[in-house]
Short mmCIF file of C-alpha atoms and ligand atoms in Angstrom, two decimals:
data_model
loop_
_atom_site.label_atom_id
_atom_site.label_comp_id
_atom_site.label_asym_id
_atom_site.label_seq_id
_atom_site.Cartn_x
_atom_site.Cartn_y
_atom_site.Cartn_z
CA MET A 1159 40.65 -167.15 147.25
CA LYS A 1160 39.24 -166.30 150.61
CA ASN A 1161 35.78 -166.99 149.33
CA SER A 1162 36.57 -170.37 147.93
CA ASN A 1163 38.02 -171.34 151.28
CA LEU A 1164 34.80 -170.33 152.84
CA MET A 1165 32.98 -172.54 150.40
CA ALA A 1166 35.23 -175.50 151.10
CA SER A 1167 34.73 -175.24 154.80
CA THR A 1168 31.00 -174.88 154.38
CA LEU A 1169 30.60 -178.02 152.39
CA THR A 1170 33.26 -180.24 153.82
CA GLY A 1171 33.91 -178.74 157.22
CA HIS A 1172 31.12 -180.62 158.95
CA ALA A 1173 31.99 -184.10 157.89
CA PRO A 1174 34.78 -185.86 156.09
CA SER A 1175 33.69 -187.77 153.02
CA THR A 1176 34.67 -190.99 154.72
CA GLY A 1177 34.71 -191.86 158.37
CA ARG A 1178 33.05 -193.78 161.12
CA SER A 1179 29.78 -192.32 162.21
CA LEU A 1180 27.00 -192.67 164.67
CA VAL A 1181 23.43 -191.94 163.62
CA ILE A 1182 20.65 -191.16 166.07
CA HIS A 1183 17.05 -190.25 165.56
CA PRO A 1184 15.58 -188.48 168.59
CA SER A 1185 11.94 -189.47 168.79
CA PRO A 1186 9.24 -188.28 171.15
CA LYS A 1187 7.70 -191.08 173.19
CA ARG A 1188 4.20 -190.18 172.18
CA PRO A 1189 4.17 -188.48 168.80
CA PRO A 1190 2.22 -185.20 168.79
CA ARG A 1191 -1.42 -185.50 167.85
CA GLU A 1192 -1.01 -184.17 164.33
CA LEU A 1193 1.63 -186.79 163.57
CA ARG A 1194 -0.09 -189.70 165.18
CA ASP A 1195 -1.68 -190.89 161.97
CA ALA A 1196 1.48 -190.45 159.93
CA LEU A 1197 2.56 -193.74 158.50
CA ARG A 1198 6.23 -193.25 159.01
CA THR A 1199 7.58 -194.95 162.10
CA PRO A 1200 10.60 -193.75 164.09
CA GLU A 1201 12.37 -196.93 162.96
CA ALA A 1202 11.79 -196.04 159.32
CA ARG A 1203 13.06 -192.54 159.95
CA LEU A 1204 16.21 -193.89 161.53
CA GLU A 1205 16.69 -196.21 158.58
CA GLU A 1206 16.37 -193.27 156.20
CA ALA A 1207 18.90 -191.26 158.21
CA VAL A 1208 21.33 -194.18 157.99
CA ALA A 1209 20.81 -194.33 154.22
CA LEU A 1210 21.47 -190.58 154.01
CA ALA A 1211 24.71 -190.97 155.96
CA SER A 1212 25.78 -193.83 153.70
CA ALA A 1213 25.08 -191.61 150.72
CA ILE A 1214 28.17 -189.56 151.63
CA ASN A 1215 30.25 -192.64 152.36
CA LEU A 1216 30.03 -192.42 156.10
CA GLU A 1217 30.53 -195.83 157.64
CA VAL A 1218 27.71 -196.16 160.13
CA ALA A 1219 29.19 -197.82 163.22
CA TYR A 1220 26.14 -197.38 165.41
CA ALA A 1221 22.53 -196.32 164.88
CA ALA A 1222 19.84 -195.88 167.48
CA LEU A 1223 16.57 -194.25 168.38
CA VAL A 1224 16.95 -191.87 171.28
CA PRO A 1225 13.89 -191.18 173.41
CA LEU A 1226 13.06 -187.51 173.59
CA ALA A 1227 10.66 -186.67 176.40
CA LYS A 1228 11.18 -182.93 176.17
CA PRO A 1229 13.88 -181.25 174.03
CA LYS A 1230 16.69 -179.85 176.22
CA PRO A 1231 17.77 -176.34 175.23
CA ALA A 1232 21.43 -177.12 175.89
CA THR A 1233 21.84 -180.54 174.31
CA LEU A 1234 18.49 -181.45 172.71
CA ILE A 1235 18.63 -184.99 174.11
CA GLY A 1236 18.72 -185.86 177.82
CA SER A 1237 21.92 -186.02 179.85
CA GLY A 1238 21.66 -189.80 180.24
CA SER A 1239 21.64 -190.22 176.46
CA VAL A 1240 24.47 -187.72 176.02
CA GLU A 1241 26.55 -189.77 178.40
CA SER A 1242 25.82 -193.23 177.03
CA LEU A 1243 26.33 -192.05 173.45
CA GLY A 1244 29.62 -190.46 174.53
CA ALA A 1245 30.78 -193.91 175.56
CA VAL A 1246 29.80 -195.27 172.14
CA VAL A 1247 31.72 -192.48 170.41
CA THR A 1248 34.89 -193.36 172.32
CA GLU A 1249 34.48 -197.10 172.07
CA ARG A 1250 33.82 -197.18 168.32
CA GLU A 1251 36.13 -194.30 167.43
CA VAL A 1252 33.33 -192.27 165.89
CA GLY A 1253 34.36 -189.13 164.02
CA VAL A 1254 30.94 -187.78 163.09
CA ALA A 1255 27.66 -187.96 164.94
CA VAL A 1256 24.57 -187.46 162.80
CA VAL A 1257 21.58 -186.21 164.76
CA ASP A 1258 18.51 -186.64 162.59
CA ALA A 1259 16.68 -183.56 163.83
CA THR A 1260 17.06 -179.82 163.84
CA VAL A 1261 19.92 -179.03 166.18
CA SER A 1262 20.55 -175.46 167.26
CA PRO A 1263 24.10 -174.06 167.01
CA VAL A 1264 24.38 -174.08 170.80
CA GLN A 1265 23.23 -177.67 171.08
CA GLN A 1266 25.61 -178.64 168.32
CA ARG A 1267 28.55 -177.05 170.10
CA ASN A 1268 27.65 -178.60 173.44
CA LEU A 1269 27.29 -182.07 171.94
CA GLU A 1270 30.60 -181.70 170.09
CA LYS A 1271 32.28 -180.78 173.34
CA ALA A 1272 30.67 -183.64 175.27
CA TRP A 1273 31.47 -186.27 172.67
CA GLY A 1274 34.72 -184.99 171.23
CA CYS A 1275 33.54 -185.49 167.64
CA LYS A 1276 31.81 -183.53 164.88
CA VAL A 1277 28.06 -183.24 165.07
CA ILE A 1278 25.80 -182.56 162.11
CA ASP A 1279 22.05 -182.31 161.95
CA ARG A 1280 19.61 -183.30 159.23
CA THR A 1281 19.96 -180.10 157.23
CA GLY A 1282 23.76 -180.27 157.47
CA LEU A 1283 23.69 -183.85 156.26
CA ILE A 1284 21.43 -183.14 153.29
CA LEU A 1285 23.61 -180.16 152.39
CA GLU A 1286 26.65 -182.44 152.43
CA ILE A 1287 24.95 -184.86 150.08
CA PHE A 1288 23.79 -182.13 147.75
CA GLY A 1289 27.29 -180.67 147.80
CA ALA A 1290 28.82 -183.98 146.85
CA ARG A 1291 26.29 -184.71 144.10
CA ALA A 1292 25.83 -181.41 142.31
CA ARG A 1293 27.24 -181.76 138.82
CA THR A 1294 26.54 -178.68 136.78
CA HIS A 1295 27.77 -175.19 137.46
CA GLU A 1296 24.26 -174.10 138.32
CA GLY A 1297 23.65 -177.04 140.61
CA ARG A 1298 26.83 -176.25 142.50
CA LEU A 1299 25.88 -172.60 142.85
CA GLN A 1300 22.51 -173.56 144.27
CA VAL A 1301 24.01 -175.88 146.81
CA GLU A 1302 26.57 -173.30 147.83
CA LEU A 1303 23.83 -170.73 148.25
CA ALA A 1304 21.83 -173.07 150.45
CA ALA A 1305 24.91 -173.98 152.50
CA LEU A 1306 25.90 -170.36 153.02
CA THR A 1307 22.39 -169.36 153.99
CA TYR A 1308 22.35 -172.17 156.51
CA GLN A 1309 25.77 -171.20 157.83
CA ARG A 1310 24.90 -167.55 158.09
CA SER A 1311 21.74 -168.25 160.07
CA ARG A 1312 23.83 -170.26 162.50
CA LEU A 1313 26.46 -167.55 162.81
CA VAL A 1314 23.83 -164.95 163.51
CA ARG A 1315 22.19 -167.07 166.11
CA SER A 1316 25.34 -168.13 167.89
CA TRP A 1317 26.52 -164.54 167.90
CA THR A 1318 23.38 -163.19 169.55
CA HIS A 1319 23.59 -166.06 171.97
CA LEU A 1320 27.09 -164.94 173.03
CA GLU A 1321 25.86 -161.39 173.39
CA ARG A 1322 23.12 -162.49 175.69
CA GLN A 1323 25.43 -164.62 177.80
CA ARG A 1324 27.83 -161.78 178.27
CA GLY A 1325 25.09 -159.49 179.40
CA GLY A 1326 26.39 -155.97 179.86
CA PHE A 1327 30.02 -156.94 180.30
CA GLY A 1328 31.26 -155.42 177.09
CA PHE A 1329 34.88 -155.84 178.14
CA LEU A 1330 34.52 -159.58 177.94
CA GLY A 1331 33.98 -159.35 174.19
CA GLY A 1332 37.01 -160.92 172.58
CA PRO A 1333 38.38 -161.26 169.08
CA GLY A 1334 35.91 -164.07 168.49
CA GLU A 1335 33.09 -161.65 168.07
CA SER A 1336 34.70 -159.51 165.46
CA GLN A 1337 35.79 -162.61 163.59
CA LEU A 1338 32.16 -163.64 163.45
CA GLU A 1339 31.29 -160.21 162.13
CA ILE A 1340 33.86 -160.61 159.36
CA ASP A 1341 32.60 -164.08 158.53
CA ARG A 1342 29.07 -162.77 158.34
CA ARG A 1343 30.09 -160.00 156.01
CA LEU A 1344 32.09 -162.34 153.75
CA ILE A 1345 29.23 -164.77 153.63
CA GLY A 1346 26.80 -161.97 152.86
CA GLU A 1347 28.95 -160.78 149.96
CA ARG A 1348 29.37 -164.25 148.58
CA ILE A 1349 25.63 -164.88 148.80
CA ALA A 1350 24.93 -161.70 146.86
CA ARG A 1351 27.43 -162.71 144.17
CA ILE A 1352 25.97 -166.21 143.81
CA LYS A 1353 22.45 -164.85 143.60
CA LYS A 1354 23.47 -162.61 140.75
CA GLU A 1355 25.21 -165.43 138.93
CA LEU A 1356 22.18 -167.65 139.39
CA GLU A 1357 19.97 -164.92 137.96
CA ASP A 1358 22.18 -164.91 134.87
CA THR A 1359 22.05 -168.67 134.40
CA LYS A 1360 18.33 -168.58 134.98
CA ARG A 1361 17.92 -166.04 132.22
CA THR A 1362 19.94 -168.24 129.87
CA ARG A 1363 17.80 -171.19 130.78
CA ALA A 1364 14.61 -169.23 130.21
CA LEU A 1365 15.93 -168.42 126.73
CA HIS A 1366 16.55 -172.11 126.12
CA ARG A 1367 13.10 -172.90 127.33
CA ASP A 1368 11.57 -170.31 125.06
CA ALA A 1369 13.52 -171.79 122.16
CA ARG A 1370 12.21 -175.19 123.14
CA LYS A 1371 8.66 -173.92 123.32
CA ARG A 1372 8.90 -172.87 119.73
CA VAL A 1373 9.55 -176.51 118.94
CA PRO A 1374 6.17 -177.79 119.97
CA TYR A 1375 7.37 -180.66 122.17
CA PRO A 1376 5.39 -181.14 125.33
CA VAL A 1377 7.41 -181.64 128.48
CA VAL A 1378 6.90 -184.68 130.69
CA ALA A 1379 8.51 -184.47 134.12
CA LEU A 1380 9.39 -187.43 136.32
CA VAL A 1381 9.10 -186.61 139.99
CA GLY A 1382 9.23 -188.76 143.08
CA TYR A 1383 10.77 -189.58 146.38
CA THR A 1384 14.51 -190.10 146.34
CA ASN A 1385 15.51 -193.63 145.27
CA ALA A 1386 12.06 -194.35 143.78
CA GLY A 1387 13.64 -195.20 140.43
CA LYS A 1388 13.21 -192.00 138.39
CA SER A 1389 16.60 -192.15 136.69
CA THR A 1390 16.24 -195.86 135.96
CA LEU A 1391 12.89 -195.19 134.32
CA PHE A 1392 14.29 -192.18 132.51
CA ASN A 1393 17.03 -194.40 131.09
CA ARG A 1394 14.61 -197.11 130.10
CA LEU A 1395 12.20 -194.74 128.39
CA THR A 1396 14.82 -192.71 126.55
CA ARG A 1397 17.53 -195.36 126.38
CA ALA A 1398 19.96 -192.84 127.79
CA THR A 1399 22.52 -193.47 130.43
CA VAL A 1400 21.99 -191.28 133.43
CA ARG A 1401 23.60 -192.15 136.71
CA ALA A 1402 21.19 -194.52 138.44
CA GLU A 1403 22.47 -195.80 141.71
CA ASP A 1404 21.30 -197.14 144.97
CA LEU A 1405 22.25 -193.84 146.54
CA LEU A 1406 19.94 -191.23 147.86
CA PHE A 1407 19.94 -188.10 145.74
CA ALA A 1408 21.92 -189.64 142.90
CA THR A 1409 20.45 -187.00 140.61
CA LEU A 1410 20.68 -183.31 141.36
CA ASP A 1411 20.62 -181.52 138.08
CA PRO A 1412 17.77 -181.51 135.64
CA THR A 1413 18.29 -183.83 132.77
CA LEU A 1414 16.29 -183.59 129.60
CA ARG A 1415 15.98 -186.03 126.71
CA ARG A 1416 13.73 -186.55 123.78
CA LEU A 1417 11.07 -189.17 124.32
CA ALA A 1418 9.55 -191.02 121.37
CA LEU A 1419 5.85 -191.69 121.94
CA PRO A 1420 3.92 -194.62 120.39
CA SER A 1421 1.82 -192.25 118.28
CA GLY A 1422 4.98 -191.08 116.55
CA ARG A 1423 4.99 -187.76 118.37
CA SER A 1424 7.87 -186.61 120.50
CA ALA A 1425 7.99 -185.21 123.99
CA ILE A 1426 10.78 -184.04 126.23
CA LEU A 1427 11.33 -186.15 129.30
CA SER A 1428 12.82 -184.51 132.35
CA ASP A 1429 14.47 -186.35 135.24
CA THR A 1430 14.55 -184.37 138.49
CA VAL A 1431 15.97 -184.25 141.95
CA GLY A 1432 14.38 -186.62 144.43
CA PHE A 1433 12.13 -185.40 147.20
CA ILE A 1434 12.54 -186.23 150.84
CA SER A 1435 10.46 -185.68 153.95
CA ASP A 1436 11.27 -182.57 155.99
CA LEU A 1437 13.34 -181.13 153.18
CA PRO A 1438 14.99 -178.13 154.80
CA HIS A 1439 13.26 -175.01 153.64
CA GLN A 1440 16.43 -173.34 152.38
CA LEU A 1441 16.85 -176.29 150.06
CA ILE A 1442 13.39 -176.10 148.58
CA ALA A 1443 14.16 -172.52 147.64
CA ALA A 1444 17.60 -173.39 146.33
CA PHE A 1445 16.29 -176.18 144.16
CA ARG A 1446 13.46 -174.18 142.74
CA ALA A 1447 15.45 -174.07 139.49
CA THR A 1448 15.48 -177.83 139.16
CA LEU A 1449 11.84 -177.90 139.96
CA GLU A 1450 11.09 -175.14 137.49
CA GLU A 1451 11.10 -177.84 134.84
CA VAL A 1452 8.35 -179.50 136.81
CA THR A 1453 6.17 -176.43 137.21
CA GLU A 1454 6.41 -175.89 133.45
CA ALA A 1455 5.68 -179.49 132.53
CA ASN A 1456 2.65 -180.47 130.50
CA LEU A 1457 2.43 -183.77 132.33
CA ILE A 1458 3.87 -184.93 135.63
CA VAL A 1459 4.64 -188.59 136.18
CA HIS A 1460 4.97 -189.44 139.85
CA VAL A 1461 7.36 -192.36 140.16
CA ARG A 1462 6.71 -194.32 143.35
CA ASP A 1463 8.56 -197.16 144.99
CA ALA A 1464 5.65 -199.57 145.38
CA ASN A 1465 7.85 -201.93 147.35
CA HIS A 1466 8.75 -199.41 150.05
CA PRO A 1467 6.98 -199.84 153.40
CA ASP A 1468 6.46 -196.05 153.58
CA THR A 1469 5.23 -195.70 150.04
CA GLU A 1470 2.02 -193.91 151.14
CA ALA A 1471 3.86 -191.43 153.37
CA GLN A 1472 6.32 -190.76 150.56
CA ARG A 1473 3.43 -190.13 148.22
CA ARG A 1474 2.00 -187.48 150.54
CA ASP A 1475 5.40 -185.82 150.96
CA VAL A 1476 5.85 -185.51 147.22
CA GLN A 1477 2.33 -184.23 146.70
CA SER A 1478 2.66 -181.60 149.38
CA VAL A 1479 5.90 -180.29 147.87
CA LEU A 1480 4.23 -180.14 144.45
CA THR A 1481 1.33 -178.25 145.97
CA GLU A 1482 3.78 -175.89 147.63
CA LEU A 1483 5.28 -175.26 144.21
CA GLY A 1484 1.89 -174.05 143.09
CA ILE A 1485 0.82 -176.98 140.95
CA GLY A 1486 -1.92 -178.34 143.16
CA ALA A 1487 -4.27 -178.62 140.21
CA GLN A 1488 -1.93 -181.07 138.46
CA VAL A 1489 -1.62 -183.04 141.67
CA GLU A 1490 -5.37 -183.38 141.99
CA HIS A 1491 -6.35 -183.99 138.42
CA GLY A 1492 -3.49 -184.51 136.07
CA LEU A 1493 -0.88 -186.65 137.72
CA LEU A 1494 0.08 -190.03 136.34
CA GLU A 1495 1.51 -192.46 138.87
CA ALA A 1496 4.12 -195.05 137.96
CA LEU A 1497 4.08 -197.70 140.67
CA ASN A 1498 7.64 -198.87 140.30
CA LYS A 1499 9.67 -201.88 141.43
CA ILE A 1500 6.81 -204.37 141.08
CA ASP A 1501 9.44 -207.00 140.31
CA LEU A 1502 10.26 -206.92 144.03
CA LEU A 1503 6.71 -207.40 145.30
CA GLU A 1504 5.34 -210.56 146.89
CA PRO A 1505 3.16 -212.41 144.34
CA ALA A 1506 -0.05 -211.65 146.27
CA THR A 1507 0.65 -207.91 146.65
CA ARG A 1508 1.70 -207.78 143.05
CA ALA A 1509 -1.48 -209.48 141.82
CA ALA A 1510 -3.60 -207.10 143.90
CA LEU A 1511 -1.80 -204.07 142.50
CA LEU A 1512 -2.12 -205.27 138.90
CA GLY A 1513 -5.81 -205.95 139.49
CA GLN A 1514 -6.48 -202.46 140.85
CA ALA A 1515 -4.57 -200.90 138.00
CA LEU A 1516 -6.93 -202.41 135.44
CA ARG A 1517 -9.68 -200.20 136.85
CA ASN A 1518 -7.54 -197.10 137.24
CA ASP A 1519 -5.73 -195.42 134.40
CA GLY A 1520 -4.15 -192.88 136.74
CA ALA A 1521 -1.70 -195.44 138.11
CA VAL A 1522 0.43 -197.91 136.19
CA PRO A 1523 2.39 -200.71 137.85
CA ILE A 1524 5.81 -200.95 136.26
CA SER A 1525 9.30 -202.18 136.74
CA ALA A 1526 11.85 -199.76 135.42
CA ALA A 1527 14.41 -202.50 135.98
CA THR A 1528 12.77 -205.22 133.87
CA GLY A 1529 10.70 -203.02 131.58
CA GLU A 1530 7.41 -204.61 132.59
CA GLY A 1531 4.48 -202.20 132.21
CA CYS A 1532 6.60 -199.53 130.54
CA ASP A 1533 4.77 -199.83 127.20
CA ARG A 1534 1.45 -199.18 128.93
CA LEU A 1535 3.01 -196.22 130.75
CA LEU A 1536 4.23 -194.81 127.44
CA SER A 1537 0.82 -195.08 125.82
CA LEU A 1538 -0.83 -193.41 128.81
CA ILE A 1539 1.72 -190.60 128.61
CA ASP A 1540 0.91 -190.37 124.92
CA GLU A 1541 -2.82 -190.10 125.64
CA ARG A 1542 -2.45 -187.63 128.49
CA VAL A 1543 0.08 -185.28 127.07
CA ASP A 1544 -1.96 -182.72 125.33
CA GLY A 1545 -0.01 -180.63 122.86
CA ASP A 1546 0.90 -177.37 124.50
CA ARG A 1547 -1.92 -177.38 127.02
CA ARG A 1548 -1.31 -177.28 130.74
CA LEU A 1549 -3.48 -177.24 133.81
CA PHE A 1550 -3.89 -173.88 135.53
CA ASP A 1551 -5.68 -172.80 138.69
CA LEU A 1552 -7.70 -169.67 138.04
CA ASN A 1553 -9.97 -167.54 140.21
CA VAL A 1554 -12.64 -165.52 138.47
CA PRO A 1555 -15.21 -163.23 140.11
CA LEU A 1556 -18.64 -164.78 139.80
CA THR A 1557 -19.86 -161.47 138.43
CA ASP A 1558 -17.65 -161.92 135.36
CA GLY A 1559 -19.86 -164.44 133.64
CA ALA A 1560 -18.30 -163.65 130.28
CA ALA A 1561 -14.81 -164.62 131.51
CA ILE A 1562 -16.09 -167.88 132.91
CA ALA A 1563 -17.88 -168.65 129.70
CA TRP A 1564 -14.70 -167.84 127.77
CA LEU A 1565 -12.79 -170.40 129.82
CA TYR A 1566 -15.38 -173.09 129.16
CA ARG A 1567 -15.23 -172.28 125.46
CA ASN A 1568 -11.47 -172.11 125.05
CA GLY A 1569 -10.23 -174.49 127.67
CA ASP A 1570 -11.05 -177.74 129.28
CA VAL A 1571 -12.46 -177.11 132.74
CA VAL A 1572 -11.42 -180.02 134.93
CA SER A 1573 -12.94 -178.85 138.18
CA ARG A 1574 -14.81 -175.91 139.62
CA ARG A 1575 -15.62 -174.76 143.12
CA ASP A 1576 -17.52 -171.56 143.86
CA ASP A 1577 -17.38 -169.56 147.03
CA GLU A 1578 -19.31 -166.38 147.84
CA GLU A 1579 -17.42 -164.24 145.39
CA ARG A 1580 -15.29 -166.32 143.08
CA ALA A 1581 -15.21 -169.37 140.94
CA HIS A 1582 -12.07 -171.45 141.48
CA LEU A 1583 -11.40 -173.30 138.29
CA SER A 1584 -8.81 -175.81 137.20
CA VAL A 1585 -8.56 -175.41 133.48
CA ARG A 1586 -6.45 -177.04 130.83
CA LEU A 1587 -5.31 -174.24 128.56
CA ALA A 1588 -2.62 -173.47 126.02
CA ASP A 1589 -0.05 -170.95 127.27
CA ALA A 1590 -1.07 -168.57 124.51
CA ASP A 1591 -4.71 -168.79 125.57
CA LEU A 1592 -3.77 -168.12 129.16
CA GLY A 1593 -2.00 -164.97 127.95
CA ARG A 1594 -5.11 -163.98 126.02
CA PHE A 1595 -7.27 -164.62 129.05
CA ARG A 1596 -5.05 -162.56 131.32
CA SER A 1597 -4.93 -159.55 129.03
CA ARG A 1598 -8.68 -159.81 128.53
CA GLN A 1599 -9.10 -159.63 132.32
CA ILE A 1600 -6.91 -156.55 132.50
CA HIS A 1601 -8.92 -154.79 129.83
CA HIS A 1602 -12.19 -155.42 131.62
N1 GTP B 801 14.33 -204.11 141.62
C1 GTP B 801 14.19 -202.90 141.08
N2 GTP B 801 15.05 -201.94 141.38
C2 GTP B 801 14.88 -200.74 140.80
C3 GTP B 801 13.82 -200.45 139.92
N3 GTP B 801 13.91 -199.17 139.53
C4 GTP B 801 15.00 -198.67 140.15
N4 GTP B 801 15.59 -199.60 140.91
C5 GTP B 801 16.79 -199.43 141.76
O1 GTP B 801 16.53 -198.45 142.74
C6 GTP B 801 17.69 -197.66 142.98
C7 GTP B 801 17.39 -196.20 142.77
O2 GTP B 801 17.14 -195.94 141.42
P1 GTP B 801 17.33 -194.52 140.74
O3 GTP B 801 16.80 -194.64 139.36
O4 GTP B 801 18.71 -194.01 140.91
O5 GTP B 801 16.36 -193.67 141.67
P2 GTP B 801 16.04 -192.10 141.60
O6 GTP B 801 14.59 -191.96 141.87
O7 GTP B 801 16.54 -191.52 140.34
O8 GTP B 801 16.85 -191.59 142.87
P3 GTP B 801 17.48 -190.11 143.16
O9 GTP B 801 18.00 -189.53 141.90
O10 GTP B 801 18.51 -190.41 144.16
O11 GTP B 801 16.35 -189.30 143.74
C8 GTP B 801 18.76 -198.20 142.04
O12 GTP B 801 19.53 -199.14 142.76
C9 GTP B 801 17.96 -198.90 140.96
O13 GTP B 801 18.67 -199.92 140.35
C10 GTP B 801 12.89 -201.52 139.64
O14 GTP B 801 11.93 -201.41 138.89
N5 GTP B 801 13.14 -202.71 140.25
MG1 MG B 802 17.91 -190.06 140.02
#
């Protein structure tokens, strides 16, 4: 019972599911050099933060960019901003302030005190959304794990902060400290229990996947930035009804359906969780399970919102997460792009996009809403999806000429780069052949 209370306060303690909110995006005056060529503007970031807040039914009463010359250790933003925003909080009866940045526990507490309302940061907000959206048992476990990990890191930090403040005056230590210790222990125990349970579900899922592998259906995974239209496309292609809504992160759990291809073959289509920029690291780890479907896919279809002003920045975000997941080879050579929402484009932009697409069979303009272009997408999927073969990145010592030759003979080498010692190859191979290759390497 105690533990479930802990859970409830983790996921709902920061913000009520409804309420008036204020959303700010602290933005440096001059973006740091490495970000200067990023396409995303502070305005677009603020807009996304507002959309995220709306995704958990927060009524956004006020949204603003807050200049950030130099982050203040105590409050992140400058005292002038703290004060003027405090007035807004009172005036508009704001219950939750969303600060679209990473806010330390100390800063959070100070801002809450100054404003007299709850404060949550970007990670907290995304956790709230994930908590509200997770449908399956496994999805909920993953979100809880991420939330607890986040909470524990904050407890640890705020605790050491108190220690430091108190210096050597041990006698000042009050009951608060030991309460934190208890919380930490409870959280630690709960985390261990969830991890074990997740291991179990993972094993079950691996069994299912093995069973599926015996049925020789290739897996096609839809990936993309949140709200790009993955679920809408999934529904159109499989004629299923999966929740498709104008909500960020409408889908959290992997959804699989059979896909009938024009050639008469079948594939399995997988709809996945949407990506977002600056996805908190704890969440990437927690959603590895959802993305497992992606790393195992024979073909990845990147669904893009062609009508979004930040469509290029979104594309890079998605590709860098995929690369982080260890499927850089797919990203470089095997990805199919579905340029979605062309029904919303200006006629000129639309014509240009359709013209380019004629010369490029790696990108298909479509509208998941109207169905335009979806037949062409299906036939490209049909062409690309190659039985049970997948793209792998392999490194082979240049001295092992026989192994390299074996790969050329048994696989389809898509690219090769040699350095002093090794050949780095991207090879399309059947899983069974990869196994054969690996054991061959061990025996040599
Ligand atoms: N006009 C238009 N709207 C579309 C199209 N495809 C999707 N939408 C809308 O875009 C919104 C998001 O669609 P979803 O299919 O839920 O997007 P998603 O990528 O699954 O989003 P998450 O699961 O939240 O990551 C919905 O309001 C859809 O109706 C399209 O081709 N044209
Ligand atoms: Mg979806």
